[in-house]
Amino acid sequence: MKIEKIVLKKIELSMKNPFRTKRGSLTSRPLIIVEARDGTGLTGYGEVTAFPDPFYTYETTSTAWHVLEDFLIPLFAENTLSHPEQVPEILDSIQGHPMAKAGLEGAVWDLYAKQKDRSLASLIGGTRKSVRAGAVLSLSDHIEQDISDLQEEGYERYKLKIIKGKEQEMIEKVRASSPDLPIMIDGNGQYDGTDMDHLAALDRYGMLMIEQPFRAGDFHLHQQLQKRMRTPICLDESITSFEDAVQAVELGSCRVINVKISRVGGLTAAKKIHDFCAASGVPVWCGGMVESGISKAHNLALASLSNFSIPGDLSGSARYFESDIVQPPLKVEKGALAVPQYPGIGIDVDKEKLAEVTQQSSAHTLS
């Protein structure tokens, strides 16, 4: 496939309300949009979803920009590319930085699908025409109202961001107002081995799952906790590659995996994890990163694969932002989002809005 130019755009989107977790807070969302242009008028779009500070992983918006400009994009000029699945191999000489790699690979996937005049979902083997939506509830003083609003839109799964030691209070607060609400909690790695009994006691709440209670990469503690609990343990930050997913499943460290395209290094790795988990009988769901509609559209294509059987962090464009950079905005209707069926990621980028929110840009000619 022909790629003539890679363009990077650092943008910032205004948020309706602060998004707060134990490890950080966002009042606006900086992102990097990657454009892959082929010289015929077609443009593929990807997105780097690293946060401005390294509270989720070590990557940040600034490090991703540096790695893309100085290391990853130059590799494209040195290699011939015929299919997006070759991108991980081309970028393999650069250690780490999966979010930067995922944004670049995403633009290539979108461009390739447009060149083939096929939707990205169909190109990777997706079969669902719509996917069920789940919501993430950040630390908030008005959680009951948030839940009520989300229930009206039909969201089918609710993930609660929690603070260690106050999780029971939050669970019981939610259960008091919505006893049958399908909930899970996200530990974001706050716990350690001394919390094993405390966490095991949460079994009594019958939650859908507990996500990433221990630090990233600690497969042992997750394994020990899963042995003691009926509640499924789900891994998030621990899964940064296909190899991590294999290790987690083979060790029995979890019964569910959250797949984020950006966290695992791109769509190629995400699909590979999906296929392995499907063969292993481990359900997966698609995680979100408080991203724009470009990344959401990539997520919808991924979530159209058969083993994404749990509602993911798949919200509409209006969930977090005053206005998105895609048209029409993605919407949750009756608890689901339609999987775009047009070529590529299947939605149009609002170029005027993109220009308005762009704070920095750079173009790199490959030919």
Short mmCIF file of C-alpha atoms in Angstrom, two decimals:
data_model
loop_
_atom_site.label_atom_id
_atom_site.label_comp_id
_atom_site.label_asym_id
_atom_site.label_seq_id
_atom_site.Cartn_x
_atom_site.Cartn_y
_atom_site.Cartn_z
CA MET A 1 0.00 0.00 0.00
CA LYS A 2 1.14 3.52 -0.75
CA ILE A 3 1.56 6.09 2.03
CA GLU A 4 2.86 9.44 0.87
CA LYS A 5 2.70 11.50 4.04
CA ILE A 6 2.18 11.16 7.81
CA VAL A 7 0.74 14.19 9.60
CA LEU A 8 0.61 14.61 13.37
CA LYS A 9 -1.82 16.98 15.07
CA LYS A 10 -1.80 17.68 18.79
CA ILE A 11 -5.31 18.67 19.82
CA GLU A 12 -7.19 19.48 23.01
CA LEU A 13 -10.91 18.86 23.56
CA SER A 14 -12.95 20.66 26.21
CA MET A 15 -14.66 18.33 28.68
CA LYS A 16 -18.15 18.81 30.06
CA ASN A 17 -17.09 17.76 33.55
CA PRO A 18 -13.79 16.74 35.15
CA PHE A 19 -12.99 13.05 34.83
CA ARG A 20 -11.50 11.98 38.17
CA THR A 21 -9.82 8.79 39.30
CA LYS A 22 -7.60 8.05 42.28
CA ARG A 23 -4.54 8.59 40.09
CA GLY A 24 -5.43 11.68 38.13
CA SER A 25 -8.00 14.18 36.93
CA LEU A 26 -8.79 15.61 33.50
CA THR A 27 -10.56 18.91 32.83
CA SER A 28 -9.60 18.90 29.14
CA ARG A 29 -8.34 16.08 26.94
CA PRO A 30 -5.12 16.43 24.91
CA LEU A 31 -4.76 13.84 22.14
CA ILE A 32 -2.59 13.24 19.10
CA ILE A 33 -4.35 12.64 15.80
CA VAL A 34 -2.31 10.74 13.20
CA GLU A 35 -3.15 11.12 9.51
CA ALA A 36 -1.82 8.71 6.87
CA ARG A 37 -2.29 10.16 3.35
CA ASP A 38 -1.76 8.25 0.10
CA GLY A 39 -1.65 11.14 -2.38
CA THR A 40 -4.94 10.21 -4.08
CA GLY A 41 -7.15 12.12 -1.69
CA LEU A 42 -7.61 9.32 0.85
CA THR A 43 -6.64 9.87 4.49
CA GLY A 44 -6.55 7.33 7.28
CA TYR A 45 -6.99 8.52 10.86
CA GLY A 46 -5.51 7.13 14.05
CA GLU A 47 -5.33 8.48 17.57
CA VAL A 48 -2.74 8.41 20.35
CA THR A 49 -4.66 8.26 23.63
CA ALA A 50 -1.79 8.75 26.09
CA PHE A 51 -2.61 11.12 28.93
CA PRO A 52 -0.70 14.35 29.66
CA ASP A 53 0.75 12.84 32.86
CA PRO A 54 2.10 9.30 33.39
CA PHE A 55 -0.56 8.17 35.89
CA TYR A 56 -2.01 5.37 33.74
CA THR A 57 1.15 4.16 32.00
CA TYR A 58 4.58 5.69 31.51
CA GLU A 59 3.59 7.18 28.15
CA THR A 60 2.43 10.78 27.92
CA THR A 61 1.24 13.02 25.10
CA SER A 62 4.70 14.61 24.95
CA THR A 63 6.68 11.36 24.91
CA ALA A 64 4.40 9.91 22.24
CA TRP A 65 4.94 12.96 20.00
CA HIS A 66 8.71 12.66 20.43
CA VAL A 67 8.78 8.91 19.72
CA LEU A 68 6.54 9.24 16.67
CA GLU A 69 8.53 12.07 15.11
CA ASP A 70 12.04 10.88 15.88
CA PHE A 71 11.76 7.10 15.74
CA LEU A 72 8.54 5.52 14.47
CA ILE A 73 7.67 7.60 11.42
CA PRO A 74 11.24 7.45 10.02
CA LEU A 75 10.97 3.65 10.03
CA PHE A 76 8.08 3.91 7.56
CA ALA A 77 10.34 5.68 5.07
CA GLU A 78 12.82 2.81 5.32
CA ASN A 79 10.36 -0.08 4.81
CA THR A 80 7.89 -1.22 2.18
CA LEU A 81 4.39 -1.78 3.53
CA SER A 82 1.71 -3.89 1.84
CA HIS A 83 -0.67 -4.58 4.77
CA PRO A 84 -1.31 -2.99 8.19
CA GLU A 85 -0.42 -6.27 9.92
CA GLN A 86 3.20 -5.58 8.96
CA VAL A 87 3.32 -2.41 11.06
CA PRO A 88 4.20 -4.12 14.39
CA GLU A 89 7.15 -5.87 12.74
CA ILE A 90 8.38 -2.63 11.18
CA LEU A 91 8.18 -0.83 14.54
CA ASP A 92 9.55 -3.71 16.60
CA SER A 93 13.07 -2.27 16.83
CA ILE A 94 11.68 0.49 19.08
CA GLN A 95 11.09 -0.84 22.58
CA GLY A 96 7.79 -0.11 24.32
CA HIS A 97 5.61 2.95 23.57
CA PRO A 98 2.50 0.95 22.57
CA MET A 99 0.19 3.98 22.51
CA ALA A 100 2.37 5.85 20.05
CA LYS A 101 2.60 2.72 17.89
CA ALA A 102 -1.16 2.11 18.12
CA GLY A 103 -1.99 5.61 16.89
CA LEU A 104 0.27 5.20 13.87
CA GLU A 105 -0.99 1.71 13.08
CA GLY A 106 -4.60 2.89 13.44
CA ALA A 107 -4.12 5.48 10.70
CA VAL A 108 -2.67 2.78 8.44
CA TRP A 109 -5.59 0.41 9.10
CA ASP A 110 -8.12 3.15 8.31
CA LEU A 111 -6.32 4.12 5.11
CA TYR A 112 -5.96 0.51 3.98
CA ALA A 113 -9.66 -0.20 4.53
CA LYS A 114 -10.57 2.93 2.55
CA GLN A 115 -8.26 1.87 -0.27
CA LYS A 116 -10.03 -1.51 -0.31
CA ASP A 117 -13.44 0.22 -0.10
CA ARG A 118 -14.38 -1.86 2.93
CA SER A 119 -15.39 -1.06 6.47
CA LEU A 120 -12.67 -1.66 9.04
CA ALA A 121 -15.02 -3.94 10.98
CA SER A 122 -15.63 -6.24 8.01
CA LEU A 123 -11.95 -6.18 7.07
CA ILE A 124 -10.91 -7.66 10.42
CA GLY A 125 -13.76 -10.19 10.52
CA GLY A 126 -16.29 -8.33 12.64
CA THR A 127 -19.87 -9.56 12.41
CA ARG A 128 -21.89 -7.38 14.79
CA LYS A 129 -23.82 -4.47 13.35
CA SER A 130 -24.12 -2.88 16.78
CA VAL A 131 -22.33 -3.29 20.10
CA ARG A 132 -23.63 -2.90 23.63
CA ALA A 133 -22.46 0.14 25.57
CA GLY A 134 -21.02 0.33 29.06
CA ALA A 135 -20.32 3.44 31.10
CA VAL A 136 -17.39 4.52 33.28
CA LEU A 137 -18.32 6.52 36.37
CA SER A 138 -15.48 8.69 37.64
CA LEU A 139 -15.19 9.83 41.25
CA SER A 140 -18.16 12.13 41.62
CA ASP A 141 -20.38 13.74 44.25
CA HIS A 142 -23.48 13.18 42.12
CA ILE A 143 -23.13 9.55 41.11
CA GLU A 144 -26.83 8.74 41.58
CA GLN A 145 -27.80 11.41 39.05
CA ASP A 146 -25.06 10.23 36.67
CA ILE A 147 -26.41 6.68 36.83
CA SER A 148 -30.00 7.84 36.34
CA ASP A 149 -29.01 9.78 33.21
CA LEU A 150 -27.05 6.83 31.82
CA GLN A 151 -29.88 4.39 32.51
CA GLU A 152 -32.18 6.56 30.42
CA GLU A 153 -29.78 6.06 27.51
CA GLY A 154 -29.79 2.31 28.11
CA TYR A 155 -26.18 1.67 29.14
CA GLU A 156 -25.88 -2.02 30.09
CA ARG A 157 -22.78 -2.12 32.33
CA TYR A 158 -21.43 0.35 34.88
CA LYS A 159 -17.79 0.60 35.95
CA LEU A 160 -17.13 2.44 39.18
CA LYS A 161 -13.84 4.21 39.77
CA ILE A 162 -13.08 3.76 43.45
CA ILE A 163 -10.72 4.78 46.26
CA LYS A 164 -9.12 2.05 48.32
CA GLY A 165 -10.93 1.68 51.62
CA LYS A 166 -14.08 3.43 50.36
CA GLU A 167 -15.15 0.92 47.71
CA GLN A 168 -17.79 -0.74 49.92
CA GLU A 169 -19.32 2.65 50.70
CA MET A 170 -19.57 3.44 46.98
CA ILE A 171 -20.94 0.00 46.03
CA GLU A 172 -23.60 0.18 48.73
CA LYS A 173 -24.50 3.73 47.73
CA VAL A 174 -25.09 2.60 44.15
CA ARG A 175 -26.94 -0.55 45.21
CA ALA A 176 -29.21 1.47 47.50
CA SER A 177 -30.45 3.55 44.56
CA SER A 178 -30.23 0.85 41.85
CA PRO A 179 -30.25 -2.63 43.44
CA ASP A 180 -30.11 -4.58 40.16
CA LEU A 181 -27.58 -2.42 38.34
CA PRO A 182 -24.85 -4.54 36.65
CA ILE A 183 -21.74 -3.03 38.23
CA MET A 184 -18.01 -3.64 38.46
CA ILE A 185 -15.21 -1.75 40.18
CA ASP A 186 -11.87 -0.64 38.80
CA GLY A 187 -9.00 -0.79 41.29
CA ASN A 188 -6.41 0.82 38.99
CA GLY A 189 -3.69 -1.10 40.85
CA GLN A 190 -4.31 0.52 44.26
CA TYR A 191 -4.10 -2.69 46.31
CA ASP A 192 -1.28 -4.94 47.50
CA GLY A 193 -0.89 -8.33 49.13
CA THR A 194 -2.05 -7.07 52.52
CA ASP A 195 -5.49 -6.34 51.03
CA MET A 196 -6.22 -9.93 49.99
CA ASP A 197 -8.81 -10.64 52.70
CA HIS A 198 -10.45 -7.25 52.20
CA LEU A 199 -10.82 -7.82 48.46
CA ALA A 200 -12.02 -11.42 48.85
CA ALA A 201 -14.81 -10.14 51.11
CA LEU A 202 -16.20 -8.14 48.18
CA ASP A 203 -17.48 -11.44 46.76
CA ARG A 204 -20.67 -10.87 48.71
CA TYR A 205 -21.72 -8.08 46.37
CA GLY A 206 -21.97 -10.38 43.34
CA MET A 207 -20.39 -7.89 40.96
CA LEU A 208 -19.70 -8.54 37.27
CA MET A 209 -15.95 -8.33 37.92
CA ILE A 210 -13.14 -6.52 39.73
CA GLU A 211 -10.73 -4.84 37.34
CA GLN A 212 -6.97 -4.61 37.98
CA PRO A 213 -6.86 -4.57 41.79
CA PHE A 214 -3.05 -5.03 41.96
CA ARG A 215 -0.25 -3.22 40.18
CA ALA A 216 0.41 -3.77 36.48
CA GLY A 217 2.45 -6.87 35.75
CA ASP A 218 1.74 -8.68 39.05
CA PHE A 219 0.24 -11.89 37.69
CA HIS A 220 0.97 -13.75 40.94
CA LEU A 221 -1.23 -11.68 43.29
CA HIS A 222 -4.05 -11.62 40.75
CA GLN A 223 -3.79 -15.39 40.45
CA GLN A 224 -3.96 -15.83 44.24
CA LEU A 225 -6.99 -13.54 44.53
CA GLN A 226 -8.81 -15.22 41.65
CA LYS A 227 -8.39 -18.58 43.39
CA ARG A 228 -10.25 -17.19 46.40
CA MET A 229 -13.09 -15.41 44.59
CA ARG A 230 -16.14 -16.32 42.58
CA THR A 231 -16.14 -12.76 41.21
CA PRO A 232 -14.09 -12.71 38.00
CA ILE A 233 -10.85 -10.77 38.06
CA CYS A 234 -10.33 -8.66 34.93
CA LEU A 235 -6.90 -7.44 33.87
CA ASP A 236 -6.34 -4.04 32.27
CA GLU A 237 -2.97 -2.34 32.85
CA SER A 238 -1.24 -5.74 33.13
CA ILE A 239 -2.03 -6.58 29.50
CA THR A 240 0.31 -4.56 27.28
CA SER A 241 0.92 -7.24 24.63
CA PHE A 242 -0.32 -10.54 23.24
CA GLU A 243 2.29 -12.32 25.35
CA ASP A 244 0.89 -10.73 28.52
CA ALA A 245 -2.58 -12.03 27.66
CA VAL A 246 -1.26 -15.56 27.14
CA GLN A 247 0.60 -15.45 30.45
CA ALA A 248 -2.44 -14.16 32.35
CA VAL A 249 -4.76 -16.83 30.96
CA GLU A 250 -2.31 -19.71 31.32
CA LEU A 251 -1.53 -18.75 34.94
CA GLY A 252 -5.19 -18.33 35.85
CA SER A 253 -4.61 -14.70 36.88
CA CYS A 254 -7.96 -13.58 35.49
CA ARG A 255 -11.21 -14.79 33.95
CA VAL A 256 -11.81 -11.69 31.83
CA ILE A 257 -9.53 -9.37 29.84
CA ASN A 258 -10.09 -5.71 29.01
CA VAL A 259 -8.65 -5.10 25.53
CA LYS A 260 -7.60 -1.54 24.71
CA ILE A 261 -6.16 -1.03 21.25
CA SER A 262 -3.83 1.72 22.48
CA ARG A 263 -2.59 -0.17 25.53
CA VAL A 264 -1.62 -3.33 23.62
CA GLY A 265 0.15 -1.52 20.76
CA GLY A 266 -2.47 -1.51 18.02
CA LEU A 267 -5.35 -3.25 16.31
CA THR A 268 -3.21 -6.15 15.09
CA ALA A 269 -2.26 -7.13 18.65
CA ALA A 270 -5.79 -6.47 19.92
CA LYS A 271 -7.30 -8.84 17.36
CA LYS A 272 -4.67 -11.47 18.16
CA ILE A 273 -5.56 -11.26 21.86
CA HIS A 274 -9.25 -11.57 20.98
CA ASP A 275 -8.62 -14.69 18.92
CA PHE A 276 -6.51 -16.34 21.62
CA CYS A 277 -9.04 -15.57 24.35
CA ALA A 278 -11.89 -16.87 22.21
CA ALA A 279 -10.04 -20.16 21.73
CA SER A 280 -9.33 -20.27 25.49
CA GLY A 281 -12.90 -19.57 26.59
CA VAL A 282 -12.02 -16.20 28.15
CA PRO A 283 -14.48 -13.38 27.39
CA VAL A 284 -13.12 -9.95 26.50
CA TRP A 285 -14.49 -6.45 26.41
CA CYS A 286 -13.31 -3.24 24.80
CA GLY A 287 -11.90 -0.60 27.13
CA GLY A 288 -11.97 3.15 26.57
CA MET A 289 -9.48 5.95 27.17
CA VAL A 290 -11.65 9.11 27.27
CA GLU A 291 -10.95 9.46 23.57
CA SER A 292 -12.38 11.26 20.54
CA GLY A 293 -14.73 9.77 17.99
CA ILE A 294 -11.79 8.66 15.84
CA SER A 295 -10.56 6.25 18.49
CA LYS A 296 -14.14 5.31 19.40
CA ALA A 297 -14.75 4.28 15.78
CA HIS A 298 -11.67 2.04 15.87
CA ASN A 299 -13.01 0.55 19.11
CA LEU A 300 -16.40 -0.14 17.54
CA ALA A 301 -14.73 -2.06 14.71
CA LEU A 302 -12.78 -4.14 17.23
CA ALA A 303 -15.83 -4.75 19.44
CA SER A 304 -17.74 -6.14 16.45
CA LEU A 305 -15.64 -9.33 16.78
CA SER A 306 -17.50 -12.30 18.21
CA ASN A 307 -15.76 -12.76 21.59
CA PHE A 308 -16.43 -9.19 22.74
CA SER A 309 -19.39 -10.51 24.71
CA ILE A 310 -19.36 -8.00 27.59
CA PRO A 311 -20.49 -4.38 27.11
CA GLY A 312 -17.37 -2.25 26.75
CA ASP A 313 -16.42 1.31 27.62
CA LEU A 314 -18.17 2.40 24.45
CA SER A 315 -19.86 5.74 24.96
CA GLY A 316 -21.22 8.33 22.59
CA SER A 317 -19.47 11.50 21.48
CA ALA A 318 -21.45 13.61 23.94
CA ARG A 319 -20.49 11.54 27.00
CA TYR A 320 -17.38 13.57 27.88
CA PHE A 321 -16.90 16.41 25.39
CA GLU A 322 -18.62 19.65 24.55
CA SER A 323 -18.14 18.74 20.88
CA ASP A 324 -16.34 15.90 19.09
CA ILE A 325 -14.23 15.98 15.93
CA VAL A 326 -16.37 13.49 13.98
CA GLN A 327 -19.60 13.89 12.05
CA PRO A 328 -22.19 12.77 12.72
CA PRO A 329 -21.47 12.36 16.44
CA LEU A 330 -21.54 8.80 17.72
CA LYS A 331 -24.70 8.12 19.72
CA VAL A 332 -25.87 5.48 22.17
CA GLU A 333 -29.36 4.38 21.25
CA LYS A 334 -31.23 1.84 23.36
CA GLY A 335 -28.00 0.84 25.06
CA ALA A 336 -25.97 0.21 21.92
CA LEU A 337 -23.84 1.93 19.29
CA ALA A 338 -24.05 1.13 15.61
CA VAL A 339 -20.86 -0.21 14.04
CA PRO A 340 -20.03 2.10 11.10
CA GLN A 341 -20.39 0.30 7.77
CA TYR A 342 -18.81 2.83 5.43
CA PRO A 343 -15.20 2.39 4.22
CA GLY A 344 -12.45 2.62 6.83
CA ILE A 345 -13.55 3.60 10.32
CA GLY A 346 -16.80 4.61 8.65
CA ILE A 347 -17.26 8.14 9.97
CA ASP A 348 -16.22 11.55 8.70
CA VAL A 349 -13.76 13.76 10.51
CA ASP A 350 -15.01 17.33 10.99
CA LYS A 351 -11.99 19.08 9.45
CA GLU A 352 -13.09 22.54 10.57
CA LYS A 353 -13.45 21.39 14.17
CA LEU A 354 -10.15 19.51 13.94
CA ALA A 355 -8.39 22.66 12.73
CA GLU A 356 -10.02 24.67 15.52
CA VAL A 357 -8.73 22.40 18.31
CA THR A 358 -5.28 21.73 16.80
CA GLN A 359 -2.47 23.28 18.86
CA GLN A 360 0.55 21.86 17.03
CA SER A 361 1.12 19.94 13.81
CA SER A 362 3.95 18.42 11.79
CA ALA A 363 4.04 16.71 8.40
CA HIS A 364 6.43 13.97 7.29
CA THR A 365 6.79 13.06 3.61
CA LEU A 366 7.69 9.40 3.10
CA SER A 367 8.36 9.27 -0.63
#
